[in-house]
Amino acid sequence: MIKIVDLGKAFDKYISGYVYKNIGKVKPEEIENKIPLLYEEFGKAPIKELDGKSPEEYYRAFSSEELLDALEKHVDGKVDVPDFLCEAIAEKTDAEEFIAKKLKEENSEEYTMYLLNMLSEKDCKKSLHRLLEFIMFDYTEPVRELSTEILNGYADDVKEEILAQFKDSVEEKKECFTEILSHAKKDDRIFDLLIAEFAKHKDNIPLYAGYLGKYGDERALPFLKTAASSDSINYQDYEELRFAIEVLGGECEERDFSKDKIYKKIKGVSEKGNDKAE
């Protein structure tokens, strides 16, 4: 059974020992700069809290399942999670299998975030449906956002399920789904959906123009250019539209925004910055 140890406190003792041995030899700022190196040395040093083994050696001796259970106990017990524990999990070739099993359970937000972050470095295909559930159901915003970020890399694997769920989803979840679909390969259904969402969200043009730019379908150019030529567009939205248009290989007609409040504010800050630089 893995010991639940606050290695942060053990590392503080290790630094204290180093400082004591080097009184008068090392300046305080030099010690601060050496912290990363000292932590690396600490990982290889035997400590009594881990039965005389080094942190690196200690955790590597356990299985993925045992390490993940220990991680959960650290989180639930409000004990700082050692980097060496997470690194040991990352090194396990079978870790994604056990992470996938843990994700199927109802865990605390903090533990779920640890699992998702570790899964993002592994093969996520065993957990794709579960990641979609984190978006579809009532999980916290950080869990939803990280799940979306991971699924961006698996857009073509989940697009059918997203397209089936999209119509009946609430707005905040549609936004996540739209982001994921913008990473998929060309598909007329996805293109139509991205155009529809762009047209619907005139209050958030930068975000939805960005999705069209990312998707990379030149057929979006007329829609983006029409929006960029609108009399009601402000300078900031125009710039985002121009960027999306140029990403797709198009050109955006120059416009005069000298009377636009946002333009004046941005240019005013810019001019003040230039004055200070001079």
Short mmCIF file of C-alpha atoms in Angstrom, two decimals:
data_model
loop_
_atom_site.label_atom_id
_atom_site.label_comp_id
_atom_site.label_asym_id
_atom_site.label_seq_id
_atom_site.Cartn_x
_atom_site.Cartn_y
_atom_site.Cartn_z
CA MET A 1 0.00 0.00 0.00
CA ILE A 2 1.32 3.41 -0.99
CA LYS A 3 2.02 5.85 1.81
CA ILE A 4 0.17 9.16 1.61
CA VAL A 5 3.00 11.55 2.37
CA ASP A 6 3.26 15.32 2.05
CA LEU A 7 6.52 15.42 0.11
CA GLY A 8 6.32 19.22 0.03
CA LYS A 9 7.19 19.25 3.72
CA ALA A 10 9.93 16.67 3.15
CA PHE A 11 11.38 18.85 0.40
CA ASP A 12 11.33 21.87 2.72
CA LYS A 13 13.48 19.84 5.15
CA TYR A 14 15.79 18.91 2.29
CA ILE A 15 16.26 22.58 1.37
CA SER A 16 16.82 23.50 5.04
CA GLY A 17 19.58 20.88 5.19
CA TYR A 18 21.15 22.30 2.05
CA VAL A 19 21.02 25.85 3.43
CA TYR A 20 22.56 24.73 6.73
CA LYS A 21 25.44 22.98 4.95
CA ASN A 22 26.10 26.04 2.79
CA ILE A 23 25.85 28.89 5.29
CA GLY A 24 28.07 31.70 4.07
CA LYS A 25 28.76 29.92 0.78
CA VAL A 26 25.50 30.49 -1.11
CA LYS A 27 23.45 33.69 -1.36
CA PRO A 28 19.66 33.55 -0.80
CA GLU A 29 18.92 34.44 -4.46
CA GLU A 30 21.26 31.64 -5.60
CA ILE A 31 19.31 29.14 -3.49
CA GLU A 32 16.06 30.30 -5.09
CA ASN A 33 17.53 29.82 -8.57
CA LYS A 34 18.69 26.33 -7.61
CA ILE A 35 15.25 25.14 -6.45
CA PRO A 36 14.50 23.16 -9.68
CA LEU A 37 17.90 21.42 -9.49
CA LEU A 38 17.47 20.72 -5.77
CA TYR A 39 14.03 19.23 -6.44
CA GLU A 40 15.55 16.95 -9.07
CA GLU A 41 18.23 15.88 -6.58
CA PHE A 42 15.55 15.38 -3.92
CA GLY A 43 13.75 12.95 -6.23
CA LYS A 44 16.81 10.71 -6.28
CA ALA A 45 17.63 11.02 -2.57
CA PRO A 46 16.54 8.33 -0.04
CA ILE A 47 14.14 9.76 2.57
CA LYS A 48 12.80 8.17 5.72
CA GLU A 49 9.18 9.17 4.94
CA LEU A 50 9.26 6.67 2.04
CA ASP A 51 10.95 3.82 3.91
CA GLY A 52 14.41 4.98 2.96
CA LYS A 53 13.70 4.98 -0.77
CA SER A 54 13.94 7.96 -3.11
CA PRO A 55 10.63 9.44 -4.36
CA GLU A 56 11.40 8.33 -7.92
CA GLU A 57 12.24 4.77 -6.86
CA TYR A 58 9.35 4.50 -4.42
CA TYR A 59 6.47 5.34 -6.77
CA ARG A 60 7.85 3.48 -9.77
CA ALA A 61 7.55 0.23 -7.84
CA PHE A 62 3.73 0.33 -7.86
CA SER A 63 1.13 -0.52 -10.51
CA SER A 64 -0.98 2.04 -12.41
CA GLU A 65 -4.06 1.08 -10.40
CA GLU A 66 -2.24 1.52 -7.07
CA LEU A 67 -0.78 4.85 -8.16
CA LEU A 68 -4.17 6.18 -9.26
CA ASP A 69 -5.72 5.12 -5.95
CA ALA A 70 -2.92 6.93 -4.13
CA LEU A 71 -3.50 10.02 -6.24
CA GLU A 72 -7.18 9.99 -5.27
CA LYS A 73 -6.29 9.67 -1.58
CA HIS A 74 -3.90 12.61 -1.82
CA VAL A 75 -6.60 14.74 -3.46
CA ASP A 76 -9.41 13.68 -1.11
CA GLY A 77 -7.17 14.10 1.93
CA LYS A 78 -6.06 17.58 0.80
CA VAL A 79 -2.43 16.39 0.73
CA ASP A 80 -0.24 17.98 -1.94
CA VAL A 81 0.13 15.60 -4.89
CA PRO A 82 3.84 14.86 -5.51
CA ASP A 83 5.10 15.40 -9.04
CA PHE A 84 6.91 12.07 -8.68
CA LEU A 85 3.58 10.28 -8.26
CA CYS A 86 2.16 11.84 -11.44
CA GLU A 87 5.39 11.13 -13.33
CA ALA A 88 5.26 7.48 -12.28
CA ILE A 89 1.71 7.23 -13.67
CA ALA A 90 2.76 8.94 -16.91
CA GLU A 91 5.53 6.37 -17.39
CA LYS A 92 3.16 3.40 -17.16
CA THR A 93 2.32 1.93 -20.56
CA ASP A 94 -1.07 0.67 -19.33
CA ALA A 95 -2.04 3.86 -17.49
CA GLU A 96 -4.73 4.97 -19.97
CA GLU A 97 -6.67 1.74 -19.36
CA PHE A 98 -6.91 2.43 -15.64
CA ILE A 99 -7.47 6.17 -16.11
CA ALA A 100 -10.39 5.29 -18.41
CA LYS A 101 -11.86 3.05 -15.67
CA LYS A 102 -11.48 5.79 -13.06
CA LEU A 103 -13.13 8.36 -15.32
CA LYS A 104 -16.25 6.20 -15.54
CA GLU A 105 -16.75 6.72 -11.81
CA GLU A 106 -18.21 9.87 -10.24
CA ASN A 107 -15.17 11.61 -8.76
CA SER A 108 -14.40 15.00 -7.28
CA GLU A 109 -13.71 17.81 -9.74
CA GLU A 110 -10.06 18.06 -8.67
CA TYR A 111 -9.40 14.34 -9.11
CA THR A 112 -11.23 14.33 -12.45
CA MET A 113 -9.04 17.20 -13.64
CA TYR A 114 -5.91 15.27 -12.67
CA LEU A 115 -7.19 12.25 -14.60
CA LEU A 116 -8.06 14.32 -17.65
CA ASN A 117 -4.69 16.06 -17.68
CA MET A 118 -2.88 12.73 -17.51
CA LEU A 119 -5.17 11.21 -20.14
CA SER A 120 -4.41 14.09 -22.50
CA GLU A 121 -0.84 12.78 -22.73
CA LYS A 122 -2.04 9.25 -23.55
CA ASP A 123 -4.22 7.54 -26.14
CA CYS A 124 -7.73 8.79 -25.31
CA LYS A 125 -9.77 6.55 -27.63
CA LYS A 126 -11.09 4.35 -24.81
CA SER A 127 -12.56 7.43 -23.11
CA LEU A 128 -14.07 9.43 -25.98
CA HIS A 129 -17.71 8.75 -25.07
CA ARG A 130 -17.00 9.58 -21.43
CA LEU A 131 -15.36 12.85 -22.46
CA LEU A 132 -18.48 13.72 -24.43
CA GLU A 133 -20.57 12.97 -21.34
CA PHE A 134 -18.50 15.51 -19.41
CA ILE A 135 -19.74 18.07 -21.95
CA MET A 136 -23.31 16.82 -22.38
CA PHE A 137 -24.18 16.45 -18.71
CA ASP A 138 -23.94 18.77 -15.72
CA TYR A 139 -20.24 18.71 -14.94
CA THR A 140 -18.25 21.78 -13.95
CA GLU A 141 -16.94 24.30 -16.45
CA PRO A 142 -13.24 23.36 -15.97
CA VAL A 143 -14.05 19.67 -16.62
CA ARG A 144 -16.16 20.60 -19.66
CA GLU A 145 -13.47 22.88 -21.09
CA LEU A 146 -10.63 20.38 -20.64
CA SER A 147 -12.74 17.60 -22.15
CA THR A 148 -13.40 19.86 -25.14
CA GLU A 149 -9.70 20.61 -25.51
CA ILE A 150 -8.84 16.89 -25.55
CA LEU A 151 -11.65 16.03 -27.98
CA ASN A 152 -10.40 18.67 -30.42
CA GLY A 153 -7.76 16.12 -31.31
CA TYR A 154 -10.37 13.40 -31.92
CA ALA A 155 -12.97 15.45 -33.80
CA ASP A 156 -13.48 12.92 -36.59
CA ASP A 157 -13.94 10.09 -34.08
CA VAL A 158 -16.77 11.87 -32.24
CA LYS A 159 -18.40 13.98 -34.97
CA GLU A 160 -21.32 11.59 -35.56
CA GLU A 161 -22.26 11.53 -31.90
CA ILE A 162 -21.95 15.32 -31.68
CA LEU A 163 -24.08 15.89 -34.77
CA ALA A 164 -26.74 13.58 -33.31
CA GLN A 165 -26.75 15.43 -29.96
CA PHE A 166 -26.27 19.00 -31.18
CA LYS A 167 -29.85 20.11 -31.81
CA ASP A 168 -31.09 19.13 -28.33
CA SER A 169 -28.09 20.53 -26.44
CA VAL A 170 -28.12 23.75 -24.41
CA GLU A 171 -26.17 26.74 -25.68
CA GLU A 172 -23.01 26.39 -23.58
CA LYS A 173 -22.65 22.78 -24.70
CA LYS A 174 -23.30 23.67 -28.33
CA GLU A 175 -20.36 26.05 -28.09
CA CYS A 176 -18.09 23.20 -26.97
CA PHE A 177 -19.40 20.96 -29.75
CA THR A 178 -18.90 23.70 -32.34
CA GLU A 179 -15.28 24.10 -31.26
CA ILE A 180 -14.65 20.36 -31.57
CA LEU A 181 -16.31 20.15 -34.99
CA SER A 182 -14.13 23.02 -36.25
CA HIS A 183 -11.19 20.59 -35.97
CA ALA A 184 -12.84 17.87 -38.08
CA LYS A 185 -12.21 17.05 -41.74
CA LYS A 186 -14.41 18.53 -44.45
CA ASP A 187 -18.06 17.47 -44.18
CA ASP A 188 -21.00 19.43 -45.61
CA ARG A 189 -23.04 18.82 -42.47
CA ILE A 190 -20.33 20.37 -40.33
CA PHE A 191 -19.85 23.30 -42.70
CA ASP A 192 -23.58 24.06 -42.65
CA LEU A 193 -23.62 23.85 -38.86
CA LEU A 194 -20.62 26.19 -38.47
CA ILE A 195 -22.18 28.72 -40.84
CA ALA A 196 -25.50 28.54 -38.96
CA GLU A 197 -23.78 29.07 -35.60
CA PHE A 198 -21.75 31.97 -37.02
CA ALA A 199 -24.92 33.65 -38.32
CA LYS A 200 -26.71 33.05 -35.02
CA HIS A 201 -23.99 34.52 -32.79
CA LYS A 202 -23.64 38.10 -34.00
CA ASP A 203 -22.87 38.97 -30.38
CA ASN A 204 -19.73 36.79 -30.43
CA ILE A 205 -18.28 37.20 -33.91
CA PRO A 206 -14.61 36.70 -32.91
CA LEU A 207 -15.24 33.23 -31.51
CA TYR A 208 -17.40 31.90 -34.33
CA ALA A 209 -15.35 33.56 -37.08
CA GLY A 210 -12.37 31.82 -35.50
CA TYR A 211 -14.11 28.45 -35.79
CA LEU A 212 -14.69 29.05 -39.51
CA GLY A 213 -11.10 30.08 -40.02
CA LYS A 214 -9.90 27.00 -38.17
CA TYR A 215 -12.17 24.71 -40.18
CA GLY A 216 -10.47 25.89 -43.35
CA ASP A 217 -13.31 25.72 -45.87
CA GLU A 218 -13.06 28.55 -48.41
CA ARG A 219 -16.83 28.44 -48.93
CA ALA A 220 -17.09 30.44 -45.70
CA LEU A 221 -15.46 33.49 -47.30
CA PRO A 222 -18.68 35.13 -48.64
CA PHE A 223 -20.31 34.86 -45.20
CA LEU A 224 -17.27 36.33 -43.46
CA LYS A 225 -16.92 39.14 -46.03
CA THR A 226 -20.59 40.06 -45.75
CA ALA A 227 -20.23 40.33 -41.98
CA ALA A 228 -17.04 42.39 -42.35
CA SER A 229 -18.84 44.88 -44.62
CA SER A 230 -21.77 45.38 -42.25
CA ASP A 231 -22.39 48.96 -41.07
CA SER A 232 -23.03 47.70 -37.54
CA ILE A 233 -19.68 45.94 -37.16
CA ASN A 234 -17.18 47.41 -34.67
CA TYR A 235 -13.43 47.63 -35.17
CA GLN A 236 -12.53 44.68 -32.94
CA ASP A 237 -14.98 42.31 -34.63
CA TYR A 238 -13.84 43.55 -38.05
CA GLU A 239 -10.22 42.69 -37.22
CA GLU A 240 -11.20 39.17 -36.14
CA LEU A 241 -13.20 38.70 -39.33
CA ARG A 242 -10.32 39.98 -41.42
CA PHE A 243 -7.98 37.51 -39.75
CA ALA A 244 -10.37 34.60 -40.49
CA ILE A 245 -10.75 35.78 -44.10
CA GLU A 246 -6.99 35.95 -44.59
CA VAL A 247 -6.52 32.52 -42.99
CA LEU A 248 -8.86 31.15 -45.68
CA GLY A 249 -6.82 32.84 -48.40
CA GLY A 250 -9.14 35.79 -48.99
CA GLU A 251 -8.68 39.54 -48.81
CA CYS A 252 -10.71 41.92 -46.70
CA GLU A 253 -11.66 45.39 -47.90
CA GLU A 254 -10.09 48.15 -45.82
CA ARG A 255 -12.55 50.28 -43.84
CA ASP A 256 -12.38 53.53 -41.91
CA PHE A 257 -13.06 52.98 -38.19
CA SER A 258 -11.71 56.35 -37.01
CA LYS A 259 -15.07 57.16 -35.40
CA ASP A 260 -15.45 53.75 -33.73
CA LYS A 261 -15.19 53.85 -29.90
CA ILE A 262 -13.19 50.62 -29.68
CA TYR A 263 -10.82 51.82 -32.42
CA LYS A 264 -10.23 55.10 -30.57
CA LYS A 265 -9.60 53.26 -27.32
CA ILE A 266 -7.14 50.78 -28.85
CA LYS A 267 -5.32 53.43 -30.89
CA GLY A 268 -5.26 55.77 -27.89
CA VAL A 269 -3.54 53.16 -25.74
CA SER A 270 -1.15 52.37 -28.59
CA GLU A 271 -0.20 56.03 -29.06
CA LYS A 272 0.37 56.51 -25.31
CA GLY A 273 2.61 53.45 -25.34
CA ASN A 274 4.62 54.87 -28.22
CA ASP A 275 4.99 58.21 -26.44
CA LYS A 276 6.40 56.48 -23.36
CA ALA A 277 8.80 54.45 -25.48
CA GLU A 278 10.14 57.64 -27.05
#
